[in-house]
Amino acid sequence: MAFILNRQIIGGIVPALLTLSILVEICFAKNVPAIFVFGDSLVDVGNNNYILSLAKANYIPNGIDFGMATGRFTNGRTTEFGVKDYLPPYLAPTTAGSVILQGVNYASAGGGILNYTGKILGDRINMDAQIDNFANSRQDIISNIGAPAALTLLGKAIFFVMMGSNDFINNYLTPVISAAEQKLITPEVFVGTMISRFKLQLTRLYNLGARKIIVVNVGPIGCIPYLRDTNPAAGDNDCVSLANQLAQLFNAELKSLTMDLSANLQESKFAYADFYRIVEDILQNYISYVCSDRSKYVFWDMAHPTEAANFLIARRLIDGDTNDITPINLRQFARL
């Protein structure tokens, strides 16, 4: 895959930039009582502000277009979803009481499906721990409104899971450190371990009351500036093929997993969001998205999308066809 571009790959947005929260509020407010988000730095809204981690974004220039640095790893908003307002980070002291009835964001930069992923970054909240935190929130919701109402709320809520990139970037593909692991463990075995663990995690979410679960696959990580810079053999205009091959291998298994869970977990509804395809399309067809301002960039830093790219991604998840998200998009998902 080749791009006739510099390190900052261009790909803008529509001239009149609507905020993601407005789009999602229109889409969800009448049908979805709450949204619960699990993931890594792509959707972390500030949880890592409260832990001892090297993966933090609570400093400028992060948040320059948000008004302040909040812990989001971008210039503005992430691909974030909320019912009436931005979802609060779980670890914020104010995330308590009635606030959690509209949803919570548990995502943590550096987090992964596997518990040893991201150790090089210090503290991080991996998927198992994020589900532990949700279990605490679930109990608080039950205490607040009672068990029957809590189960009804969770059954109608949307659970958004975007996890897996760090298991490659900050685990299997970590420069130097992972060399021995790559010799001992084949990509197929590593991906199989991820999928087995992820199946247990998603099943646990279901057992805790989740019924509408959107699972987002891993994007074309070989195209992020960080991996391209640490693999100079790829060339200025090319992506790192091994990294993208790993992502595609995982994504194929993940799609089968979501279909299997949806078929076998009673009353569950899973949607598989093809983040890889969406980002790849933006990178390959950047000319159709070009705008004259700074929102023309896809990457904010060495690994994370700009608010502009996040807007495009969110728009396609909300109203995209089955090539972007299957079997139905978020707008249709919300009506179930």
Coordinates of C-alpha atoms in Angstrom, one line a residue, residues 78-241:
T78 CA -11.9 11.2 20.1
T79 CA -14.3 8.9 18.3
E80 CA -16.5 9.2 21.4
F81 CA -20.1 8.6 22.1
G82 CA -22.5 9.9 24.7
V83 CA -26.2 10.2 25.3
K84 CA -26.6 13.8 26.4
D85 CA -23.0 14.8 27.0
Y86 CA -19.4 13.5 26.9
L87 CA -19.0 10.3 28.8
P88 CA -17.0 10.8 32.0
P89 CA -13.8 8.8 32.7
Y90 CA -14.4 6.1 35.3
L91 CA -11.6 7.2 37.5
A92 CA -12.7 10.8 37.8
P93 CA -13.8 11.6 41.3
T94 CA -17.0 13.1 39.9
T95 CA -18.1 9.9 38.1
A96 CA -20.5 8.8 40.8
G97 CA -24.2 8.8 41.7
S98 CA -26.7 9.6 39.0
V99 CA -23.9 10.5 36.5
I100 CA -23.1 6.9 35.7
L101 CA -26.7 6.2 34.7
Q102 CA -26.0 7.7 31.3
G103 CA -22.8 5.7 30.8
V104 CA -19.1 5.7 31.6
N105 CA -15.8 5.5 29.7
Y106 CA -13.4 2.9 31.0
A107 CA -10.8 3.2 28.3
S108 CA -7.1 3.5 29.2
A109 CA -4.1 4.4 27.0
G110 CA -1.7 1.5 26.8
G111 CA -4.4 -1.0 27.7
G112 CA -4.8 -4.3 25.8
I113 CA -6.7 -7.6 25.7
L114 CA -3.7 -9.4 27.3
N115 CA -2.8 -8.4 30.8
Y116 CA 0.9 -8.1 30.1
T117 CA 0.4 -5.7 27.2
G118 CA 1.7 -2.2 27.8
K119 CA 4.0 -3.1 30.8
I120 CA 6.6 -0.9 29.2
L121 CA 4.3 2.2 29.8
G122 CA 3.8 1.6 33.5
D123 CA 0.3 1.5 34.9
R124 CA -2.5 1.0 32.4
I125 CA -6.0 -0.5 32.7
N126 CA -6.3 -3.6 30.5
M127 CA -9.5 -5.1 29.4
D128 CA -10.0 -7.5 32.3
A129 CA -9.5 -4.5 34.8
Q130 CA -11.9 -2.3 32.7
I131 CA -14.6 -5.0 33.1
D132 CA -13.8 -5.1 36.8
N133 CA -14.5 -1.4 36.9
F134 CA -17.7 -1.8 35.0
A135 CA -18.8 -4.5 37.5
N136 CA -18.3 -1.9 40.2
S137 CA -20.4 0.6 38.2
R138 CA -23.1 -2.0 37.7
Q139 CA -23.3 -2.5 41.4
D140 CA -23.6 1.2 41.9
I141 CA -26.4 1.4 39.3
I142 CA -28.2 -1.4 41.1
S143 CA -27.8 0.5 44.4
N144 CA -29.1 3.7 42.8
I145 CA -32.2 2.4 40.9
G146 CA -32.7 -1.2 42.0
A147 CA -31.9 -4.4 40.3
P148 CA -34.8 -4.7 37.9
A149 CA -34.4 -1.2 36.5
A150 CA -30.6 -1.6 36.3
L151 CA -30.9 -4.8 34.3
T152 CA -33.4 -3.0 31.9
L153 CA -31.0 -0.1 31.5
L154 CA -28.0 -2.3 30.8
G155 CA -30.0 -4.4 28.3
K156 CA -30.9 -1.3 26.3
A157 CA -27.5 0.4 26.7
I158 CA -24.8 0.2 24.0
F159 CA -21.4 -1.2 24.9
F160 CA -18.6 0.0 22.6
V161 CA -15.4 -2.0 22.7
M162 CA -12.3 -0.9 20.8
M163 CA -9.3 -2.9 22.0
G164 CA -6.4 -4.8 20.5
S165 CA -4.0 -2.3 18.9
N166 CA -1.6 -2.2 21.9
D167 CA -1.4 -6.0 22.0
F168 CA 0.6 -5.6 18.8
I169 CA 2.2 -2.1 19.1
N170 CA 3.2 -2.4 22.8
N171 CA 3.6 -6.1 23.0
Y172 CA 4.3 -8.4 20.0
L173 CA 5.9 -5.7 17.9
T174 CA 7.7 -3.7 20.6
P175 CA 11.2 -2.9 19.1
V176 CA 14.0 -5.0 20.6
I177 CA 12.0 -6.2 23.6
S178 CA 9.7 -8.5 21.6
A179 CA 12.4 -10.1 19.4
A180 CA 12.6 -13.2 21.5
E181 CA 8.8 -13.5 21.7
Q182 CA 8.5 -13.3 17.9
K183 CA 10.9 -16.2 17.5
L184 CA 9.1 -18.4 20.0
I185 CA 5.5 -17.5 19.2
T186 CA 4.1 -17.4 15.7
P187 CA 1.6 -14.7 14.7
E188 CA -1.1 -17.3 14.4
V189 CA -0.5 -18.5 18.0
F190 CA -0.3 -14.9 19.4
V191 CA -3.5 -13.9 17.6
G192 CA -5.2 -17.1 18.8
T193 CA -4.3 -16.2 22.4
M194 CA -5.8 -12.7 22.0
I195 CA -9.0 -14.1 20.5
S196 CA -9.4 -16.7 23.2
R197 CA -9.0 -14.1 25.9
F198 CA -11.2 -11.6 24.2
K199 CA -14.0 -14.2 23.9
L200 CA -13.9 -14.7 27.7
Q201 CA -14.0 -10.9 28.2
L202 CA -16.9 -10.3 25.9
T203 CA -18.8 -13.2 27.4
R204 CA -18.2 -11.7 30.8
L205 CA -19.6 -8.4 29.7
Y206 CA -22.7 -10.3 28.5
N207 CA -23.0 -12.1 31.8
L208 CA -22.9 -8.7 33.6
G209 CA -25.9 -7.5 31.6
A210 CA -24.6 -6.2 28.3
R211 CA -26.8 -7.1 25.3
K212 CA -25.9 -4.6 22.6
I213 CA -22.2 -4.8 22.0
I214 CA -20.2 -3.1 19.2
V215 CA -16.8 -4.5 18.7
V216 CA -14.3 -2.5 16.7
N217 CA -11.4 -4.2 14.9
V218 CA -7.8 -3.1 14.8
G219 CA -6.9 -0.5 12.3
P220 CA -4.0 -0.5 9.8
I221 CA -1.4 0.0 12.5
G222 CA 1.4 -0.5 10.0
C223 CA 0.5 2.9 8.6
I224 CA 0.8 4.9 11.8
P225 CA 3.8 7.3 11.9
Y226 CA 5.3 5.5 14.9
L227 CA 5.6 2.1 13.2
R228 CA 6.7 3.7 9.9
D229 CA 9.4 5.6 11.6
T230 CA 10.7 2.6 13.6
N231 CA 10.7 0.5 10.4
P232 CA 12.5 2.8 7.9
A233 CA 12.8 -0.1 5.4
A234 CA 9.1 0.4 4.7
G235 CA 10.0 3.7 2.9
D236 CA 8.5 7.2 3.3
N237 CA 5.3 6.3 1.5
D238 CA 4.7 2.8 2.5
C239 CA 3.1 1.1 5.5
V240 CA 4.8 -1.7 7.6
S241 CA 3.4 -4.9 6.0

